[in-house]
XYZ file of C-alpha atoms in Angstrom:
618
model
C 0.000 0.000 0.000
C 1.567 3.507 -1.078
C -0.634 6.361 0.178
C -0.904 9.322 -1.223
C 1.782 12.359 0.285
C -1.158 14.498 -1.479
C -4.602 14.475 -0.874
C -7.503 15.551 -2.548
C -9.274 18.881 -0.883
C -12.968 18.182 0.092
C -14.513 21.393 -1.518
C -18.409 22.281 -0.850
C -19.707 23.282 -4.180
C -20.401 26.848 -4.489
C -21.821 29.269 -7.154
C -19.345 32.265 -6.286
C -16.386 29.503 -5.955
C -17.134 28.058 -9.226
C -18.180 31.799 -11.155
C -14.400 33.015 -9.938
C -12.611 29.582 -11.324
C -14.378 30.052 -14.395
C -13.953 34.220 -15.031
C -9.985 33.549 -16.272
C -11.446 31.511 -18.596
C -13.831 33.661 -20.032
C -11.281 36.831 -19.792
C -8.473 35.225 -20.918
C -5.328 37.010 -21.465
C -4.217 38.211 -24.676
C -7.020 36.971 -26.467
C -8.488 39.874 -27.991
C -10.780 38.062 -29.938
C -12.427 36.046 -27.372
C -12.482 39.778 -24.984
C -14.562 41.357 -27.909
C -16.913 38.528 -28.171
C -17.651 38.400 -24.086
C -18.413 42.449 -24.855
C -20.844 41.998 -28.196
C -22.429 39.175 -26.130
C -23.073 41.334 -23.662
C -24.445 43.969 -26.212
C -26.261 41.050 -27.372
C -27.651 40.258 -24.063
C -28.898 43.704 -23.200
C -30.685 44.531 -26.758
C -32.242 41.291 -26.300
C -33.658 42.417 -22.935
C -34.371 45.710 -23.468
C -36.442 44.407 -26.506
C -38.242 42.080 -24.280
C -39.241 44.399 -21.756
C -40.577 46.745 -24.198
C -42.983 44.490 -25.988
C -45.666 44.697 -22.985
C -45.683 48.950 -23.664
C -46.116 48.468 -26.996
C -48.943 46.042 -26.600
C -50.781 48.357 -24.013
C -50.242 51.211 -26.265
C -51.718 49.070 -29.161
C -55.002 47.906 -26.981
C -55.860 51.649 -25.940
C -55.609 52.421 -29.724
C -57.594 49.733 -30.780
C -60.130 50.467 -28.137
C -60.434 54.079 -29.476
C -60.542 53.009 -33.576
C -63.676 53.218 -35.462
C -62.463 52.636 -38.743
C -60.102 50.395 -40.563
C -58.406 53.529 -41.110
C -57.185 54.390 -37.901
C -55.619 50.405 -37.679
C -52.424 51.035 -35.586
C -50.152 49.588 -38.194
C -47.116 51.563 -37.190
C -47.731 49.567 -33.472
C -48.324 46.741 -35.365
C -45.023 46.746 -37.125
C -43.432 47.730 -33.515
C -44.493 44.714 -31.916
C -43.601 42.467 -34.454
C -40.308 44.208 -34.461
C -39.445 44.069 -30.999
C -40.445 40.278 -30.703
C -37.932 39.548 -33.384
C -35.044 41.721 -31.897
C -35.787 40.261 -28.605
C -35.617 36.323 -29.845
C -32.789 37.453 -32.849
C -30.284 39.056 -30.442
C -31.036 36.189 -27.708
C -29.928 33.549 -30.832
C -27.170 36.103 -31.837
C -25.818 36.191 -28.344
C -25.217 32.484 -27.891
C -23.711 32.597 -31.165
C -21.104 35.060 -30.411
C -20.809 33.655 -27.299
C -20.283 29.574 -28.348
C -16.351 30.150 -29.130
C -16.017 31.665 -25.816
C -17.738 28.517 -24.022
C -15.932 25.865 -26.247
C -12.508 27.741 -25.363
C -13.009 27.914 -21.619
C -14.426 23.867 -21.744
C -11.103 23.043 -23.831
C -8.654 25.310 -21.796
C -9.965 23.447 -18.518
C -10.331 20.548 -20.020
C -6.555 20.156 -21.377
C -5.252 21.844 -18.060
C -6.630 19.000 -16.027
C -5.375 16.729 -18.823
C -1.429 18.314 -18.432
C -1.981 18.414 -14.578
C -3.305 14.828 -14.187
C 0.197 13.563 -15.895
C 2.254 15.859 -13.575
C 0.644 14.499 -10.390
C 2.840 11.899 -8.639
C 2.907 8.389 -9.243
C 1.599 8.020 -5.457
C -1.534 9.470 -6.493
C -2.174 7.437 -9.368
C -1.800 4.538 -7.959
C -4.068 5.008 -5.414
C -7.157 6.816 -7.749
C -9.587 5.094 -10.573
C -8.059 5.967 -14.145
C -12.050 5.649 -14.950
C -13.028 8.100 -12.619
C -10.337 10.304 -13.561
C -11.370 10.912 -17.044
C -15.123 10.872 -15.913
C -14.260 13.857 -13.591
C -12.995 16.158 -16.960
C -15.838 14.564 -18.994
C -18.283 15.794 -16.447
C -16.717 18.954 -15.503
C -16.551 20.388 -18.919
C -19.777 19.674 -19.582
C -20.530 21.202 -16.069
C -19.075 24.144 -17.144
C -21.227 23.861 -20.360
C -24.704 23.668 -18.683
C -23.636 26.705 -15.983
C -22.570 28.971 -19.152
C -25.592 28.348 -21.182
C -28.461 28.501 -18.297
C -26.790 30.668 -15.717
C -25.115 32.774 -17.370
C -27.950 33.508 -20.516
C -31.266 32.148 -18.672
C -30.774 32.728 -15.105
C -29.333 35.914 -14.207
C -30.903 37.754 -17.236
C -34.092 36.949 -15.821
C -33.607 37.756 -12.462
C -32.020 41.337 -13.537
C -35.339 41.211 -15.667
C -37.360 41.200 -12.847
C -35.550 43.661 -10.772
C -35.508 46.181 -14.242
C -39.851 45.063 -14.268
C -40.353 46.319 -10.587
C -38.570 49.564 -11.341
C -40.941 50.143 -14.315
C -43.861 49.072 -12.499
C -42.830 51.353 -9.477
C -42.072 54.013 -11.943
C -45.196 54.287 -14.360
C -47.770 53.153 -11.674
C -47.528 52.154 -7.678
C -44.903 50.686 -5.409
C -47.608 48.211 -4.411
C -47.239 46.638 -8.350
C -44.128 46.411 -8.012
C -44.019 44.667 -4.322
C -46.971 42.238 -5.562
C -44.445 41.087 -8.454
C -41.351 40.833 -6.602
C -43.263 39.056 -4.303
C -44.996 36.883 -6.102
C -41.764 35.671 -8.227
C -39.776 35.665 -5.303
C -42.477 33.132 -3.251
C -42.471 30.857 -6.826
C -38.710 30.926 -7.021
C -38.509 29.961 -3.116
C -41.288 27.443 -3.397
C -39.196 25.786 -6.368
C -35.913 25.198 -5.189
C -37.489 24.278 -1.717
C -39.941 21.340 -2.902
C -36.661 20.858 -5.785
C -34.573 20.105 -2.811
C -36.895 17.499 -1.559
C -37.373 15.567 -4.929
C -33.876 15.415 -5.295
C -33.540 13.344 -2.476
C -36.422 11.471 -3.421
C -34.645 10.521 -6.689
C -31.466 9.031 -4.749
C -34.016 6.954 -3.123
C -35.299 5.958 -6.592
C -31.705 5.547 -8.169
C -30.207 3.985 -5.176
C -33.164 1.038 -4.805
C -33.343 0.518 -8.659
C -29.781 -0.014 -8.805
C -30.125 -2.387 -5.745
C -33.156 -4.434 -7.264
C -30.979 -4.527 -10.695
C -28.146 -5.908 -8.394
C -30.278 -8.788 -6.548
C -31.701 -9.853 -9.630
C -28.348 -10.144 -11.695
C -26.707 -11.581 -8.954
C -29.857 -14.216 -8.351
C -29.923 -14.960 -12.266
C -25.943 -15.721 -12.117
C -26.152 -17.631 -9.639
C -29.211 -19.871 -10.712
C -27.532 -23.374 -9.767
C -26.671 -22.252 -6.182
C -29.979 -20.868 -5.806
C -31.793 -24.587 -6.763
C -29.630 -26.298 -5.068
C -31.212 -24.652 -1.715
C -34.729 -24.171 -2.830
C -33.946 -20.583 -2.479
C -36.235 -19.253 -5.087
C -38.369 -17.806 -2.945
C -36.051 -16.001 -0.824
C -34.587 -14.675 -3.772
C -37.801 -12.951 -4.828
C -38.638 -11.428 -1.882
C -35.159 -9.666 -1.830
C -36.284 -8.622 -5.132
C -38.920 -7.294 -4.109
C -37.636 -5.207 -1.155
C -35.783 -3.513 -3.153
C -38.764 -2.933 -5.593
C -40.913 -1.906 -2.469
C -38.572 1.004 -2.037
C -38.409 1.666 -5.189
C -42.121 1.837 -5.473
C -42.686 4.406 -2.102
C -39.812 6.510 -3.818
C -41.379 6.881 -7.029
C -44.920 7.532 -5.803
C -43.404 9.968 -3.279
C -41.846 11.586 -6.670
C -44.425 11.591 -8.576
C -47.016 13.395 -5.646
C -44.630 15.951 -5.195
C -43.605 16.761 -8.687
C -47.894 17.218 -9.132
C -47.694 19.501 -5.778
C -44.747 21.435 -7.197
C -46.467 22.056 -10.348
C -49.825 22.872 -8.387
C -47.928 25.041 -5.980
C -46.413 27.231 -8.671
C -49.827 27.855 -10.594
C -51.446 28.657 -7.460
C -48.991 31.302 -6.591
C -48.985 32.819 -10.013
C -52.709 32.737 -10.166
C -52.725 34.819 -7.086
C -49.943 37.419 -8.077
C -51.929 37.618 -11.419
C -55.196 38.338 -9.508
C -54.128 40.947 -7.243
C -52.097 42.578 -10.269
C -55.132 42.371 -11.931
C -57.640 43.554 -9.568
C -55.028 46.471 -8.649
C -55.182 47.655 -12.231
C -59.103 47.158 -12.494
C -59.524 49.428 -9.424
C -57.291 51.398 -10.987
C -59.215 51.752 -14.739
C -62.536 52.199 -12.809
C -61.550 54.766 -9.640
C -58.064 55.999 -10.486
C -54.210 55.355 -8.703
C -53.257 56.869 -6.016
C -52.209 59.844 -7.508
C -56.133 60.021 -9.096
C -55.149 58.673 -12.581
C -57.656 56.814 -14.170
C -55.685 53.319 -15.713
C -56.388 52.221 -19.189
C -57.463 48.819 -20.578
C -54.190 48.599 -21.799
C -52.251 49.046 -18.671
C -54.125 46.470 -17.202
C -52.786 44.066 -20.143
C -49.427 45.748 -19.650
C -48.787 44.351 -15.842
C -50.263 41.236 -16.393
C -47.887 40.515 -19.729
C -45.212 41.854 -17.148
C -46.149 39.184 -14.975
C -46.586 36.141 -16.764
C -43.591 36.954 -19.173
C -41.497 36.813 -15.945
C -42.756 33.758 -15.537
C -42.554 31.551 -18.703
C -38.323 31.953 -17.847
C -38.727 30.302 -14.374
C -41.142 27.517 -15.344
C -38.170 25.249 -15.994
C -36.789 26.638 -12.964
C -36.775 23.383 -10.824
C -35.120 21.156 -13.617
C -32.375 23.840 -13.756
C -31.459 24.130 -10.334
C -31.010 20.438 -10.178
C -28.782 20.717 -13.110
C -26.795 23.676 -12.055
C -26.260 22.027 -8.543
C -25.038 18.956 -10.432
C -22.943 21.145 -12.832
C -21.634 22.550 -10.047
C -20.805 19.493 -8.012
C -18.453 18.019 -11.434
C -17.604 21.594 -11.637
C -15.738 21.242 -8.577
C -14.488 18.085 -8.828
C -12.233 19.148 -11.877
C -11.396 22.201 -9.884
C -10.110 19.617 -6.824
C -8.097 17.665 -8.868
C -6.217 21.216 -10.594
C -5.700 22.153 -6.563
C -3.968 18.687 -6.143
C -0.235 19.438 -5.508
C 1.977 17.485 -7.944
C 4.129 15.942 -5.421
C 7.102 15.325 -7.569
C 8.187 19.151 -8.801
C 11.297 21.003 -10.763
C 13.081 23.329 -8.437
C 12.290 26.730 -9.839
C 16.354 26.949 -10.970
C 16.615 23.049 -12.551
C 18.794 22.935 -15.065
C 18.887 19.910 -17.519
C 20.828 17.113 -16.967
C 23.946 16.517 -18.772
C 24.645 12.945 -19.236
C 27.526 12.277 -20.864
C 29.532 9.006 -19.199
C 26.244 8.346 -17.466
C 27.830 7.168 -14.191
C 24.649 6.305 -11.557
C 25.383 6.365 -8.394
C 23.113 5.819 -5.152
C 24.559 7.729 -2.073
C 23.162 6.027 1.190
C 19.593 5.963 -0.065
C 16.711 5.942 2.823
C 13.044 5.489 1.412
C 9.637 4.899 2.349
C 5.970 4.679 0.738
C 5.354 5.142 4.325
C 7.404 6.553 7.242
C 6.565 3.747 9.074
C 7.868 1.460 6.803
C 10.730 1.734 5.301
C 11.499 -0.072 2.296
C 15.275 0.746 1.291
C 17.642 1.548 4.267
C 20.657 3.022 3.621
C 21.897 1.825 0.256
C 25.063 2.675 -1.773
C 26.290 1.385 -5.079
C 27.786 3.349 -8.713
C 27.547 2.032 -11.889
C 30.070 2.953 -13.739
C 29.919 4.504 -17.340
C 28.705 1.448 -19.735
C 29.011 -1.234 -17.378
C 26.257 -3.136 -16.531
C 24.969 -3.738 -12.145
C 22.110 -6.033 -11.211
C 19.771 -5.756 -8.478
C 18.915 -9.198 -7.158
C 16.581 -10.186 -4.059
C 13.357 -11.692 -3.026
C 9.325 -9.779 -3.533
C 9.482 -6.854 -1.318
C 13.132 -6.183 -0.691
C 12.954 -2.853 -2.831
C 14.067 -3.656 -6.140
C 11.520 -2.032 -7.945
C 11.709 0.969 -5.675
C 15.150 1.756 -7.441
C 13.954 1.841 -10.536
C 10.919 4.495 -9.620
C 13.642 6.345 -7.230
C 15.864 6.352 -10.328
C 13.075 7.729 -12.501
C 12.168 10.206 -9.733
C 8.643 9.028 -9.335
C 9.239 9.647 -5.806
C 12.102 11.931 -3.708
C 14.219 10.148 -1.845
C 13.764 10.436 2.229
C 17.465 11.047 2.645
C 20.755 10.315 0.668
C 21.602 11.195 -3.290
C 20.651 9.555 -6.474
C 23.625 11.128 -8.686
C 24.218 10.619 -12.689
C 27.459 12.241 -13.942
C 27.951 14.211 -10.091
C 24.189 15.707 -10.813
C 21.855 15.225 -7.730
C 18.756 14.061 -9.698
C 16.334 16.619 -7.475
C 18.584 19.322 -9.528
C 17.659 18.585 -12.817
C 14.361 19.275 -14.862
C 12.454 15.877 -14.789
C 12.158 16.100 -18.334
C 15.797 15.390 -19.146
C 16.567 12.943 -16.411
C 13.078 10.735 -17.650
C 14.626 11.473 -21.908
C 18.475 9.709 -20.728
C 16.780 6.712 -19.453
C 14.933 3.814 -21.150
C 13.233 0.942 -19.543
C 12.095 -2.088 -20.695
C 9.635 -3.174 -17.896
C 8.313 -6.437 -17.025
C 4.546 -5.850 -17.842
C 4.964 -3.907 -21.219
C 1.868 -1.894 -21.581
C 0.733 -0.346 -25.580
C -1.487 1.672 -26.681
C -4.205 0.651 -28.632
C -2.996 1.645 -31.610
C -0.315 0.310 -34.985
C 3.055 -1.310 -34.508
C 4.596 1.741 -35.794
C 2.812 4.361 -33.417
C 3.405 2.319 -30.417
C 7.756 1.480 -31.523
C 7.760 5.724 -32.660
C 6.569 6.316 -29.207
C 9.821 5.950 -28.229
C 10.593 9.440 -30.006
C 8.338 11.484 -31.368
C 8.253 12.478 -34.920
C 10.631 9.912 -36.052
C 10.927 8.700 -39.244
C 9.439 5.540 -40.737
C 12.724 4.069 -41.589
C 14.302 4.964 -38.086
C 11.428 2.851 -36.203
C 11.919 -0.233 -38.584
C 15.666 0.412 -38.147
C 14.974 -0.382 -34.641
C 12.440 -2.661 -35.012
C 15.173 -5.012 -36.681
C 17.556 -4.426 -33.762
C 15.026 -6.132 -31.483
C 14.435 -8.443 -33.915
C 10.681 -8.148 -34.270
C 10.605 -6.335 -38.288
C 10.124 -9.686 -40.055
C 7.279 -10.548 -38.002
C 5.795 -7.403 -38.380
C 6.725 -7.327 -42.134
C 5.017 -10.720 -42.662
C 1.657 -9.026 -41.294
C -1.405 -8.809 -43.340
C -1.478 -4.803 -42.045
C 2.658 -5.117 -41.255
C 3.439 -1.760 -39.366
C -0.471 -0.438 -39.296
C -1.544 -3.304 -37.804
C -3.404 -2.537 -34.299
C -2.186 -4.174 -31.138
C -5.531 -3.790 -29.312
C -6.020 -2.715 -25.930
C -2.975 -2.821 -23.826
C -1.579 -4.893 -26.673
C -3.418 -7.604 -25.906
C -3.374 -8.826 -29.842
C 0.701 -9.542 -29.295
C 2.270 -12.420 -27.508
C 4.268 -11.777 -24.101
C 7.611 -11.893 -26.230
C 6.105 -9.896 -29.280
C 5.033 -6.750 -26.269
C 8.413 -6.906 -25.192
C 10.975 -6.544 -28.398
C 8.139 -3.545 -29.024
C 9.145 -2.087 -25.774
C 13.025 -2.676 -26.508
C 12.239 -1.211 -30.109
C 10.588 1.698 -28.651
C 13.551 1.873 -26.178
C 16.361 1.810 -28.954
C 14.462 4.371 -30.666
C 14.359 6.598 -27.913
C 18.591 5.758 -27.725
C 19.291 6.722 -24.062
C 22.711 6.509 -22.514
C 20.842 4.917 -19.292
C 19.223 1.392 -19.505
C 16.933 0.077 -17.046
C 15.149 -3.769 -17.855
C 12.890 -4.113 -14.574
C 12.345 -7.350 -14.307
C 11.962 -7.622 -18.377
C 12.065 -11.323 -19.210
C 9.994 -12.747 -15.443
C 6.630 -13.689 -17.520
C 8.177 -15.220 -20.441
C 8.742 -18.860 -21.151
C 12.129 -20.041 -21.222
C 12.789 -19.926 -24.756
C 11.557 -16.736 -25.251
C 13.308 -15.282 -22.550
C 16.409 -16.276 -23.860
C 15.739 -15.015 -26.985
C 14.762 -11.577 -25.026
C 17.463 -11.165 -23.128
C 20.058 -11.860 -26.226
C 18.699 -8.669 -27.525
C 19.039 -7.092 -24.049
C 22.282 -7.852 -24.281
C 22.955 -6.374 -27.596
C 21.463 -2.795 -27.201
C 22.851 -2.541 -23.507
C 26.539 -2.816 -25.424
C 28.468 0.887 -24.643
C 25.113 1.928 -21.882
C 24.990 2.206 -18.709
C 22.487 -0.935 -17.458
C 20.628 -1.475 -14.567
C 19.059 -4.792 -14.298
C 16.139 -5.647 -11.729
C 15.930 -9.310 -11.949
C 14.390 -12.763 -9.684
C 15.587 -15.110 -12.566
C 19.244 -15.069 -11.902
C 20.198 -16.764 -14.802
C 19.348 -13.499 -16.836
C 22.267 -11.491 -14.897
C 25.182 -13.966 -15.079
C 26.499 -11.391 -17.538
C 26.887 -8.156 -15.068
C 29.793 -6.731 -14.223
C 28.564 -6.462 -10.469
C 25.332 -8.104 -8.918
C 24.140 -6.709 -5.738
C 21.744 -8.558 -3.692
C 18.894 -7.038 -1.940
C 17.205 -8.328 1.566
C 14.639 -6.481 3.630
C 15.791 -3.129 2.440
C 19.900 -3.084 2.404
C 22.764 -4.853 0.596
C 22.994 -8.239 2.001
C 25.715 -9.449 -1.005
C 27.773 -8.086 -3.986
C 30.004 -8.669 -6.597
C 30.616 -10.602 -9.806
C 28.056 -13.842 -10.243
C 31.404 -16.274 -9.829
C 32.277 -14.865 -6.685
C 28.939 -14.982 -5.356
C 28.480 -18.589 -6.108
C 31.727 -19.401 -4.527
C 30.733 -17.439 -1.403
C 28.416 -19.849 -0.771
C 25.633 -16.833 0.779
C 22.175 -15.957 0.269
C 23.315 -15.741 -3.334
C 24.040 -18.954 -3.883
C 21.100 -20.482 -2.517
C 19.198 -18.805 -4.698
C 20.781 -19.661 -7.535
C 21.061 -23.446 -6.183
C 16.801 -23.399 -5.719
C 16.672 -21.750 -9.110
C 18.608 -24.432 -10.484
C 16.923 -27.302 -9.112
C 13.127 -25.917 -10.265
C 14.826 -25.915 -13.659
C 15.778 -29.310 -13.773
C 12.714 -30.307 -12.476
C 10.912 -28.765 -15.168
C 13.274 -30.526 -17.513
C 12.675 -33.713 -16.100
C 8.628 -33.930 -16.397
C 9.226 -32.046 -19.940
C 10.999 -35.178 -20.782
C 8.747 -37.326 -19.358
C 5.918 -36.136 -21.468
C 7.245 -36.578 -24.721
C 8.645 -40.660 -23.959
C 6.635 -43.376 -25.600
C 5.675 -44.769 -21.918
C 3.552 -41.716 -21.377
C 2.493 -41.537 -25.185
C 0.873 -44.855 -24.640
């Protein structure tokens, strides 16, 4: 177990939180282009409204005149041509708006998107280890379109409306009474409240409903898999009624939903119907024994507070579907926004230089590491390998062997001591040029679903289709991949599971001569191969290691006879070392190894043999 040294922030989804992540996004600097779109949007935005609110005077003004014509001839057509004016301007500038706004959006979405991309590959290994690659990816899927959803309602629908019904009361206040005004305010403000109050409720409701329908899904795949077990014990009907326990819940849930969605939507026309009354009956009164002030109203202000009123309402009649969507927006909103807060761990001092390797002389300087302080894992170890000589790391599952190779990569920091190549401490150098002079072939050789040729180039980018079957012949894999139907543009599937265990790995050593590193590092490179293949492997280990520096991390100690010095690993520090002769004549931990090796060898000789005589033919 390797915990993380950096975990995730709990953050409490907030509007203003969320709003201030997003604003460098939709500001961003130097981008002229996208800053004069936010503005015309905003032109946009207000024409649209202005229009909007306008369209109730012109209808009021167009009732009193029709109330006064006699004749065709005095047909308001110039009001006629107003109204169908300002509709269009209002709905024109509303689509205009989102279309000057879109690039905007789509830059912000991609912007976040791809910084959460970069930053989830500079987190530390640590993390990685210990998170869901899945829910990784989910968290940027969701998140931009989080962002999405808050842009287009909240932005556009949302706050437009509710500056539309602050911009209402003032004309209402303005042109007739303060008490029109209050009744509106109040009568959107009790809907908006009664909304996101009764909203709040169903949401819970529909956990309930999601939560037992995933459990009844559960029991009954589960039941159905296991049909044998389930005759065997007469269990059918216990199985049912779990079923249906889960489908009892389910049931309460959904009724529950579906009474309170019919009171929410009961609820909101009963408080409208009363704000339209009393704005009605207020401009009555007002048409038949004058304001306040002793002005008589006319039919068409009547129309004109009442269009006020229910055009402030058409906005907010999807109000309860939105505020479930912006809290959920929200919620993968700041999800993305935790993992960007996430400290990468692993960092480049703010003066790293890169590294120069020239001889390529490793050296580890009384190394002391962890996962966990209160374990430690390597304990004080010291070794150099020299410029193109080759040292193996030997030792038993869990003595640290790996660890080297992910110290040596600076996956982690050391906890004290110096990893050093050419003199340079490794924490001094970019991590970028330490990871580009080292190439590893490891045990479990992972592709990308994708050709032969994309996963060898991957080595080194933009190289040349000659260079990668250059190398491909060096690790002796080009005439298989030659004899292909697709040769080189042949896919590998997922994780290259379309290759054989000895095909994956001369790809990886391809991919690692392309790349032509003055470091070598085979981590345990040949452990899951058969014996014939793993000779085969570890011939052309042998071959591209000529003139490099090599570490080898290795169980099989037939694989390391070669080295120029083995060292031999044991709970943490260097139990043996030296040449594989000397070892064996030591007679140590070494040597039993190598003696236990041996003997499992035979063996597996011996019943290899035995299968093919006639005796065991017949």
């Amino acid at each position: 177990m390797r915990p993380s040294n950096q975990p995730t922030p709990a953050y409490a989804p907030g509007l203003g939180h969320s709003l201030k992540s997003l604003l460098p996004y939709l500001w961003p600097k130097g981008e002229t282009e996208l800053k004069t779109r936010v503005v015309l949007a905003g032109v946009a935005l207000v024409i649209s409204k202005v229009a909007n609110v306008y369209v109730p005077f012109i209808f009021k003004h167009l009732i009193d005149q029709l109330g006064h014509a006699g004749t065709l001839a005095a047909l308001p057509l110039g009001l006629l041509a107003a109204y169908g004016l300002a509709r269009v301007t209002s709905q024109a500038f509303a689509e205009l708006r989102d279309g000057i706004f879109a690039k905007v959006a789509q830059r912000a979405i991609r912007s976040l998107a791809l910084k959460t991309f970069r930053h989830l590959h500079a987190l530390s290994l640590s993390f990685h280890l210990e998170r869901q690659t899945g829910g990784l990816t989910r968290a940027i899927e969701r998140g931009a379109k989080g962002i999405e959803f808050l842009l287009s309602f909240l932005l556009f629908n949302v706050i437009p409306t509710l500056v539309e019904i602050g911009l209402v009361a003032v004309i209402l206040w303005t042109l007739y009474d303060w008490r029109f005004a209050l009744i509106t305010v109040v009568t959107i403000g009790l809907y908006i409240f009664y909304t996101l109050s009764v909203t709040e409720w169903r949401i819970k409701l529909r956990r309930q409903m999601n939560e037992s329908d995933q459990s009844a899904n559960t029991k009954a795949v589960d039941s159905l898999l296991n049909y044998e077990t389930v005759k065997y014990f007469n269990n059918e009907e216990h199985e049912a009624q779990r079923y249906d326990g889960a489908l009892k819940i389910y049931e309460v849930a959904a009724v529950k939903s579906r009474t309170s969605l019919a009171a929410l939507n009961i609820g909101q026309v009963v408080i409208i119907a009363v704000g339209s009354t009393l704005i009605m009956a207020m401009a009555a009164a007002g048409v038949i024994y004058g304001d306040a002030a002793g002005k008589h109203l006319t039919v068409g202000d009547v129309v004109l507070v009442n269009a006020y009123l229910l055009q402030l309402y058409l906005p907010l009649n999807f109000l309860g579907t939105v505020y479930r969507e912006i809290r959920q927006a929200l919620i993968d909103m700041e999800a993305m926004f935790a993992l960007l807060s996430v400290g990468a761990g692993i960092e480049d001092k703010p003066d790293a230089k890169a590294l120069h390797a020239t001889a390529a002389e490793v050296t580890f300087e009384n190394v002391a590491f962890g996962y966990d302080a209160r374990r430690p894992i390597l304990k004080g170890i010291s070794f150099t390998v020299g410029a193109g000589r080759t040292l193996a790391i030997v030792g038993p599952s869990g003595a640290g062997k790996s660890t080297i190779s992910r110290l040596l990569f600076r996956f982690y920091d050391v906890n004290s001591g110096r990893i050093l190549i050419d003199g340079q401490d490794i924490r001094d150098v970019t991590q970028k040029s330490l990871r580009a002079a080292i190439g590893i072939v490891p045990q479990d050789t992972v592709l990308f679903n994708d050709t032969i040729e994309y996963n060898i180039g991957y080595g080194r980018a933009g190289a040349s289709r000659t260079e990668i079957e250059t190398a491909a012949g060096l690790a002796h894999i080009h005439d298989f991949v030659a004899a292909l139907p697709d040769g080189y543009h042949a896919m590998v599937g997922e994780r290259g599971l379309k290759l054989s265990g000895g095909e994956k790995q001369r790809v990886a050593i391809a991919r690692t001569i392309l790349k032509s590193p003055p470091i070598l590092l085979f981590d345990e490179a040949t452990s899951a191969l058969d014996s014939r293949t793993e000779r085969e492997i570890q011939t052309n280990l042998m071959e591209i290691s000529r003139q490099r520096t090599t570490l080898i991390i290795a169980h099989r100690l037939s694989t390391v006879i070669h080295a120029d010095e083995i060292i031999g690993l044991e709970e943490g520090r260097i139990a043996e070392r030296g040449r594989h002769d000397a070892l064996l004549a030591a007679n140590g931990r070494y040597a039993a190894m190598w003696r236990r090796q041996q003997q499992a060898v035979d063996h597996v000789a011996e019943d290899s043999s035995m299968d093919s005589s006639p005796a065991m033919a017949k």
